[in-house]
Amino acid sequence: MTRLFSLSRPRAARGMACAASALALAWLAACTDHGATPAASADAAASSPAASASAAADVAIARGRIEVQGGMLELSPLQDGVVESVAVHEGDTVTRGQVLLRLSGTNAQAEAGIAQAELQLAEARERARAQQLPALRRTAARLAEAAAAHAAEPQRADDAAQALRAAESDAAVARAEAEVARKRLAQVRGQQARLELRAPQDGTVVHVRTQAGQALAAASASHPIVTLLPRRPLIVRAEINESYAASVQPGMRASVTTDGDTMPVALPPARVVRLSPVLGTARLQDDSQRGPVRVVECVLEFDKPPQVRPGQSVRVSFHP
């Protein structure tokens, strides 16, 4: 009897352990079913009903970038020269026509002085010739009447008429010389203006890549001297995968959110204004396994100005 009892005790212990395990599993299942883990329940709720419906309502999702309408202005002087002075710094706000920098122009200033003196001389000559004409006209008219009335010799009338024609010719030449001098001065002043780099529009200076004393080459798109952010509306330039490009049409509404390491921020609603007629290679996305992604560029305008900087990456959700 003692031996039989000793064998039944392990069996009873194992039975009690199995019962305890089953009870623990039942308790865990009950906790999960009744929401005992709030974080897991919140994630599940966010990923199901409303989120799934919103994702299903979007016809396409694309990556994009905030740009200024028309792009940044890359500026360079129109001729070679040495920088005399730089009038702005990065971050400065400028107005249209404001001088950004000047090139040294000693020769141009001297030429402008000479051209101005030549114009003054030509205009003085023009005035002197013009002042002679009224008296010569009166003399020629009086002698012509006297000759017709046989009160004066015809030769005198002919001489007076010839003198008037010569004076009128000299006056015409003087007027032409003055006009040439004016154009010469305008040309020299135009050359002087080329020594100054001015802001073509209101905006903000983004980059200045020179300093006083530096020699500059003429305008070059590959080496701009000043980069200006013009005061224009901001747009979104998005890249739509070619598989979804047919689903997006001009006039379609879209939601735009920032895309980056920080928490996404919703921007004002936007509207599709145009789609590129050609396929291009994506610049904002790439598939390392399949190679470059083929996309269609899309431009969107905001309903109201967004509080965001150009260059910000965004995600665009297109709505039907």
Tab-separated table of C-alpha atoms in Angstrom:
chain	number	residue	atom	x	y	z
A	1	MET	CA	0.000	0.000	0.000
A	2	THR	CA	2.801	2.347	0.789
A	3	ARG	CA	4.376	1.724	-2.555
A	4	LEU	CA	1.150	2.298	-4.424
A	5	PHE	CA	0.558	5.609	-2.621
A	6	SER	CA	4.027	6.901	-3.400
A	7	LEU	CA	3.442	6.300	-7.113
A	8	SER	CA	0.130	8.200	-7.162
A	9	ARG	CA	1.545	11.427	-5.678
A	10	PRO	CA	3.593	12.454	-8.762
A	11	ARG	CA	0.564	11.836	-10.938
A	12	ALA	CA	-1.542	14.106	-8.768
A	13	ALA	CA	1.128	16.842	-8.855
A	14	ARG	CA	1.288	16.714	-12.623
A	15	GLY	CA	-2.481	17.012	-12.826
A	16	MET	CA	-2.462	20.105	-10.640
A	17	ALA	CA	0.264	21.756	-12.781
A	18	CYS	CA	-1.699	21.153	-15.975
A	19	ALA	CA	-4.798	22.666	-14.404
A	20	ALA	CA	-2.845	25.779	-13.334
A	21	SER	CA	-1.401	26.236	-16.831
A	22	ALA	CA	-4.824	25.969	-18.421
A	23	LEU	CA	-6.195	28.551	-16.002
A	24	ALA	CA	-3.357	30.992	-16.748
A	25	LEU	CA	-3.900	30.680	-20.505
A	26	ALA	CA	-7.619	31.281	-20.088
A	27	TRP	CA	-6.906	34.434	-18.028
A	28	LEU	CA	-4.517	35.835	-20.693
A	29	ALA	CA	-7.062	35.182	-23.425
A	30	ALA	CA	-9.722	36.966	-21.442
A	31	CYS	CA	-7.429	39.973	-20.888
A	32	THR	CA	-6.681	40.250	-24.626
A	33	ASP	CA	-10.342	39.971	-25.568
A	34	HIS	CA	-11.397	42.628	-23.058
A	35	GLY	CA	-8.703	45.191	-24.034
A	36	ALA	CA	-6.352	44.783	-21.058
A	37	THR	CA	-3.516	46.208	-23.307
A	38	PRO	CA	-4.612	49.757	-24.341
A	39	ALA	CA	-1.664	50.486	-26.649
A	40	ALA	CA	-2.327	47.398	-28.765
A	41	SER	CA	-6.039	48.221	-28.927
A	42	ALA	CA	-5.313	51.839	-30.053
A	43	ASP	CA	-3.003	50.659	-32.818
A	44	ALA	CA	-5.570	48.217	-34.054
A	45	ALA	CA	-8.305	50.855	-34.065
A	46	ALA	CA	-6.125	53.323	-35.962
A	47	SER	CA	-5.216	50.773	-38.596
A	48	SER	CA	-8.678	49.474	-39.311
A	49	PRO	CA	-12.037	51.215	-39.895
A	50	ALA	CA	-11.411	54.949	-40.690
A	51	ALA	CA	-7.776	54.557	-41.794
A	52	SER	CA	-8.629	51.742	-44.189
A	53	ALA	CA	-11.539	53.725	-45.631
A	54	SER	CA	-9.328	56.808	-46.156
A	55	ALA	CA	-6.609	54.781	-47.871
A	56	ALA	CA	-9.175	53.151	-50.121
A	57	ALA	CA	-10.576	56.592	-51.111
A	58	ASP	CA	-7.209	57.826	-52.462
A	59	VAL	CA	-6.654	57.107	-56.149
A	60	ALA	CA	-2.869	57.573	-55.883
A	61	ILE	CA	-0.136	58.505	-53.437
A	62	ALA	CA	3.078	60.172	-54.552
A	63	ARG	CA	6.186	61.771	-53.196
A	64	GLY	CA	6.848	65.413	-53.941
A	65	ARG	CA	8.829	68.478	-53.044
A	66	ILE	CA	7.919	72.056	-52.252
A	67	GLU	CA	9.191	74.509	-54.868
A	68	VAL	CA	8.714	78.173	-55.630
A	69	GLN	CA	6.676	78.858	-58.737
A	70	GLY	CA	9.058	79.339	-61.649
A	71	GLY	CA	12.049	78.113	-59.669
A	72	MET	CA	14.938	79.874	-57.967
A	73	LEU	CA	16.702	82.744	-59.777
A	74	GLU	CA	20.362	82.031	-60.528
A	75	LEU	CA	22.074	85.365	-61.296
A	76	SER	CA	25.460	86.332	-62.715
A	77	PRO	CA	26.957	89.561	-64.148
A	78	LEU	CA	26.540	90.084	-67.885
A	79	GLN	CA	30.238	90.685	-68.501
A	80	ASP	CA	33.668	89.842	-67.161
A	81	GLY	CA	35.184	91.978	-64.440
A	82	VAL	CA	36.538	92.292	-60.934
A	83	VAL	CA	34.069	92.632	-58.073
A	84	GLU	CA	34.222	96.129	-56.649
A	85	SER	CA	31.613	95.658	-53.929
A	86	VAL	CA	28.940	93.220	-52.772
A	87	ALA	CA	25.836	95.040	-51.545
A	88	VAL	CA	23.863	92.148	-49.998
A	89	HIS	CA	24.309	89.168	-47.696
A	90	GLU	CA	22.614	85.785	-47.526
A	91	GLY	CA	19.196	86.099	-45.937
A	92	ASP	CA	18.674	89.730	-46.997
A	93	THR	CA	15.306	90.736	-48.427
A	94	VAL	CA	15.688	92.707	-51.669
A	95	THR	CA	13.357	94.593	-53.981
A	96	ARG	CA	13.222	94.616	-57.755
A	97	GLY	CA	16.023	96.724	-59.248
A	98	GLN	CA	18.138	96.750	-56.092
A	99	VAL	CA	21.901	96.506	-56.705
A	100	LEU	CA	23.335	93.184	-55.538
A	101	LEU	CA	26.965	93.735	-56.556
A	102	ARG	CA	29.138	96.004	-58.718
A	103	LEU	CA	32.108	95.289	-60.925
A	104	SER	CA	35.035	97.664	-61.223
A	105	GLY	CA	34.448	100.009	-64.183
A	106	THR	CA	37.009	102.832	-64.320
A	107	ASN	CA	37.217	102.742	-68.127
A	108	ALA	CA	33.445	102.738	-68.469
A	109	GLN	CA	33.170	105.835	-66.278
A	110	ALA	CA	35.748	107.653	-68.389
A	111	GLU	CA	33.959	106.711	-71.593
A	112	ALA	CA	30.688	107.928	-70.139
A	113	GLY	CA	32.260	111.306	-69.336
A	114	ILE	CA	33.580	111.677	-72.875
A	115	ALA	CA	30.243	110.672	-74.388
A	116	GLN	CA	28.456	113.208	-72.196
A	117	ALA	CA	30.807	116.001	-73.326
A	118	GLU	CA	30.359	115.054	-76.977
A	119	LEU	CA	26.595	115.199	-76.575
A	120	GLN	CA	26.757	118.648	-74.995
A	121	LEU	CA	28.913	119.905	-77.892
A	122	ALA	CA	26.558	118.431	-80.499
A	123	GLU	CA	23.498	119.898	-78.817
A	124	ALA	CA	25.146	123.350	-78.660
A	125	ARG	CA	25.936	123.142	-82.368
A	126	GLU	CA	22.362	122.065	-83.067
A	127	ARG	CA	20.941	125.061	-81.171
A	128	ALA	CA	23.286	127.507	-82.945
A	129	ARG	CA	22.249	126.236	-86.375
A	130	ALA	CA	18.586	126.351	-85.456
A	131	GLN	CA	18.816	129.964	-84.214
A	132	GLN	CA	20.075	131.165	-87.620
A	133	LEU	CA	17.134	129.817	-89.564
A	134	PRO	CA	14.367	132.320	-88.642
A	135	ALA	CA	16.380	135.367	-89.786
A	136	LEU	CA	17.490	133.677	-93.002
A	137	ARG	CA	13.909	132.687	-93.772
A	138	ARG	CA	12.676	136.264	-93.311
A	139	THR	CA	15.490	137.651	-95.494
A	140	ALA	CA	14.873	135.137	-98.243
A	141	ALA	CA	11.126	135.810	-98.224
A	142	ARG	CA	11.570	139.619	-98.303
A	143	LEU	CA	14.060	139.542	-101.187
A	144	ALA	CA	11.891	137.117	-103.129
A	145	GLU	CA	8.958	139.555	-102.848
A	146	ALA	CA	11.139	142.504	-103.779
A	147	ALA	CA	12.529	140.675	-106.818
A	148	ALA	CA	9.020	139.758	-107.916
A	149	ALA	CA	8.032	143.452	-107.649
A	150	HIS	CA	11.234	144.470	-109.510
A	151	ALA	CA	12.349	146.324	-106.370
A	152	ALA	CA	15.470	144.186	-105.902
A	153	GLU	CA	17.843	142.347	-108.134
A	154	PRO	CA	16.868	138.695	-108.732
A	155	GLN	CA	20.426	137.662	-107.953
A	156	ARG	CA	20.119	138.884	-104.389
A	157	ALA	CA	16.948	136.868	-103.951
A	158	ASP	CA	18.674	133.781	-105.324
A	159	ASP	CA	21.646	134.280	-102.995
A	160	ALA	CA	19.344	134.585	-99.979
A	161	ALA	CA	17.468	131.425	-100.939
A	162	GLN	CA	20.759	129.587	-101.357
A	163	ALA	CA	21.984	130.767	-97.965
A	164	LEU	CA	18.721	129.542	-96.378
A	165	ARG	CA	19.084	126.099	-97.981
A	166	ALA	CA	22.676	125.816	-96.770
A	167	ALA	CA	21.671	126.813	-93.228
A	168	GLU	CA	18.825	124.306	-93.210
A	169	SER	CA	21.233	121.607	-94.364
A	170	ASP	CA	23.699	122.512	-91.613
A	171	ALA	CA	20.899	122.404	-89.046
A	172	ALA	CA	19.863	118.932	-90.234
A	173	VAL	CA	23.452	117.728	-89.944
A	174	ALA	CA	23.692	119.197	-86.437
A	175	ARG	CA	20.491	117.425	-85.409
A	176	ALA	CA	21.851	114.135	-86.746
A	177	GLU	CA	25.144	114.621	-84.913
A	178	ALA	CA	23.295	115.319	-81.665
A	179	GLU	CA	21.212	112.155	-82.123
A	180	VAL	CA	24.351	110.106	-82.707
A	181	ALA	CA	25.875	111.579	-79.551
A	182	ARG	CA	22.752	110.680	-77.563
A	183	LYS	CA	22.873	107.089	-78.762
A	184	ARG	CA	26.573	106.904	-78.031
A	185	LEU	CA	25.955	108.074	-74.463
A	186	ALA	CA	23.093	105.598	-74.064
A	187	GLN	CA	25.377	102.815	-75.257
A	188	VAL	CA	28.079	103.720	-72.758
A	189	ARG	CA	25.542	103.925	-69.953
A	190	GLY	CA	24.244	100.528	-70.984
A	191	GLN	CA	27.762	99.180	-70.635
A	192	GLN	CA	27.942	100.763	-67.199
A	193	ALA	CA	24.668	99.085	-66.254
A	194	ARG	CA	26.184	95.728	-67.188
A	195	LEU	CA	28.712	96.301	-64.410
A	196	GLU	CA	25.882	96.148	-61.875
A	197	LEU	CA	23.977	93.006	-60.956
A	198	ARG	CA	20.441	93.945	-59.909
A	199	ALA	CA	17.557	91.939	-58.487
A	200	PRO	CA	15.058	91.149	-61.267
A	201	GLN	CA	12.269	90.615	-58.713
A	202	ASP	CA	11.449	91.028	-55.048
A	203	GLY	CA	12.823	88.135	-53.031
A	204	THR	CA	15.321	86.807	-50.507
A	205	VAL	CA	19.023	86.227	-51.099
A	206	VAL	CA	19.801	82.534	-50.607
A	207	HIS	CA	23.461	82.298	-51.699
A	208	VAL	CA	26.261	84.770	-52.477
A	209	ARG	CA	29.285	83.100	-54.054
A	210	THR	CA	31.759	85.953	-54.448
A	211	GLN	CA	33.515	88.758	-52.596
A	212	ALA	CA	35.198	92.075	-53.347
A	213	GLY	CA	38.341	91.691	-55.422
A	214	GLN	CA	37.355	88.414	-57.064
A	215	ALA	CA	37.505	88.191	-60.864
A	216	LEU	CA	34.290	86.949	-62.430
A	217	ALA	CA	33.527	85.514	-65.827
A	218	ALA	CA	30.455	86.504	-67.813
A	219	ALA	CA	27.028	85.003	-67.082
A	220	SER	CA	27.189	81.247	-66.713
A	221	ALA	CA	24.253	79.016	-65.793
A	222	SER	CA	26.595	76.446	-64.259
A	223	HIS	CA	28.286	78.976	-61.925
A	224	PRO	CA	25.682	81.454	-60.654
A	225	ILE	CA	27.013	84.204	-58.402
A	226	VAL	CA	23.818	85.029	-56.511
A	227	THR	CA	20.828	82.751	-55.890
A	228	LEU	CA	17.563	84.558	-55.218
A	229	LEU	CA	14.349	83.096	-53.830
A	230	PRO	CA	11.667	85.155	-55.618
A	231	ARG	CA	8.545	86.251	-53.799
A	232	ARG	CA	6.167	83.925	-55.642
A	233	PRO	CA	3.606	81.301	-54.564
A	234	LEU	CA	4.836	77.883	-53.435
A	235	ILE	CA	3.825	74.769	-55.376
A	236	VAL	CA	4.252	71.004	-55.077
A	237	ARG	CA	6.088	69.075	-57.769
A	238	ALA	CA	5.112	65.432	-57.270
A	239	GLU	CA	6.219	62.240	-59.001
A	240	ILE	CA	3.393	59.812	-59.809
A	241	ASN	CA	4.321	56.225	-60.630
A	242	GLU	CA	3.440	55.459	-64.230
A	243	SER	CA	1.073	52.708	-63.066
A	244	TYR	CA	-1.198	55.295	-61.394
A	245	ALA	CA	-0.676	58.298	-63.673
A	246	ALA	CA	-3.907	57.647	-65.609
A	247	SER	CA	-5.919	57.987	-62.386
A	248	VAL	CA	-4.808	61.581	-61.774
A	249	GLN	CA	-6.349	64.458	-63.746
A	250	PRO	CA	-6.019	68.264	-63.666
A	251	GLY	CA	-8.415	69.818	-61.172
A	252	MET	CA	-8.253	66.839	-58.813
A	253	ARG	CA	-8.002	67.644	-55.114
A	254	ALA	CA	-5.144	66.387	-52.959
A	255	SER	CA	-3.927	66.273	-49.363
A	256	VAL	CA	-0.308	67.184	-48.671
A	257	THR	CA	1.744	66.301	-45.590
A	258	THR	CA	5.395	66.825	-44.816
A	259	ASP	CA	7.658	63.811	-45.219
A	260	GLY	CA	10.773	63.403	-43.129
A	261	ASP	CA	12.224	62.265	-39.838
A	262	THR	CA	9.882	64.438	-37.768
A	263	MET	CA	6.155	63.995	-37.164
A	264	PRO	CA	4.202	64.621	-40.426
A	265	VAL	CA	2.466	68.007	-40.588
A	266	ALA	CA	-0.638	68.558	-42.685
A	267	LEU	CA	-0.357	71.416	-45.189
A	268	PRO	CA	-3.264	73.335	-46.786
A	269	PRO	CA	-5.300	71.432	-49.407
A	270	ALA	CA	-3.947	71.513	-52.942
A	271	ARG	CA	-5.232	71.132	-56.483
A	272	VAL	CA	-3.645	69.496	-59.543
A	273	VAL	CA	-2.948	72.148	-62.184
A	274	ARG	CA	-0.969	70.195	-64.772
A	275	LEU	CA	0.599	66.843	-65.596
A	276	SER	CA	3.684	66.302	-67.685
A	277	PRO	CA	2.919	64.775	-71.113
A	278	VAL	CA	6.054	62.614	-70.957
A	279	LEU	CA	7.489	59.911	-68.705
A	280	GLY	CA	10.626	60.649	-66.780
A	281	THR	CA	12.965	59.059	-64.282
A	282	ALA	CA	12.142	59.572	-60.617
A	283	ARG	CA	14.405	61.877	-58.663
A	284	LEU	CA	12.672	61.471	-55.296
A	285	GLN	CA	12.375	57.696	-55.235
A	286	ASP	CA	14.324	54.713	-56.522
A	287	ASP	CA	13.910	50.955	-56.469
A	288	SER	CA	17.326	49.456	-55.764
A	289	GLN	CA	16.216	46.033	-57.036
A	290	ARG	CA	14.414	46.992	-60.225
A	291	GLY	CA	16.343	50.126	-61.058
A	292	PRO	CA	15.069	53.678	-61.744
A	293	VAL	CA	11.334	54.265	-61.361
A	294	ARG	CA	9.386	55.727	-64.294
A	295	VAL	CA	7.131	58.594	-63.225
A	296	VAL	CA	4.949	61.413	-64.490
A	297	GLU	CA	5.573	64.830	-62.970
A	298	CYS	CA	2.573	66.595	-61.502
A	299	VAL	CA	2.301	70.208	-60.331
A	300	LEU	CA	-0.138	71.206	-57.589
A	301	GLU	CA	-1.106	74.624	-56.243
A	302	PHE	CA	-2.177	75.272	-52.656
A	303	ASP	CA	-5.523	76.798	-51.733
A	304	LYS	CA	-3.670	79.146	-49.390
A	305	PRO	CA	0.040	79.798	-48.709
A	306	PRO	CA	1.588	76.997	-46.624
A	307	GLN	CA	3.924	77.619	-43.709
A	308	VAL	CA	6.767	75.566	-45.142
A	309	ARG	CA	10.127	76.170	-46.797
A	310	PRO	CA	11.020	75.363	-50.410
A	311	GLY	CA	12.848	72.059	-50.649
A	312	GLN	CA	10.647	70.311	-48.067
A	313	SER	CA	9.796	66.712	-49.025
A	314	VAL	CA	6.087	65.897	-48.915
A	315	ARG	CA	3.621	63.066	-49.526
A	316	VAL	CA	0.615	63.754	-51.714
A	317	SER	CA	-2.655	61.808	-51.563
A	318	PHE	CA	-4.893	62.349	-54.594
A	319	HIS	CA	-8.665	62.253	-54.038
A	320	PRO	CA	-11.265	61.344	-56.672
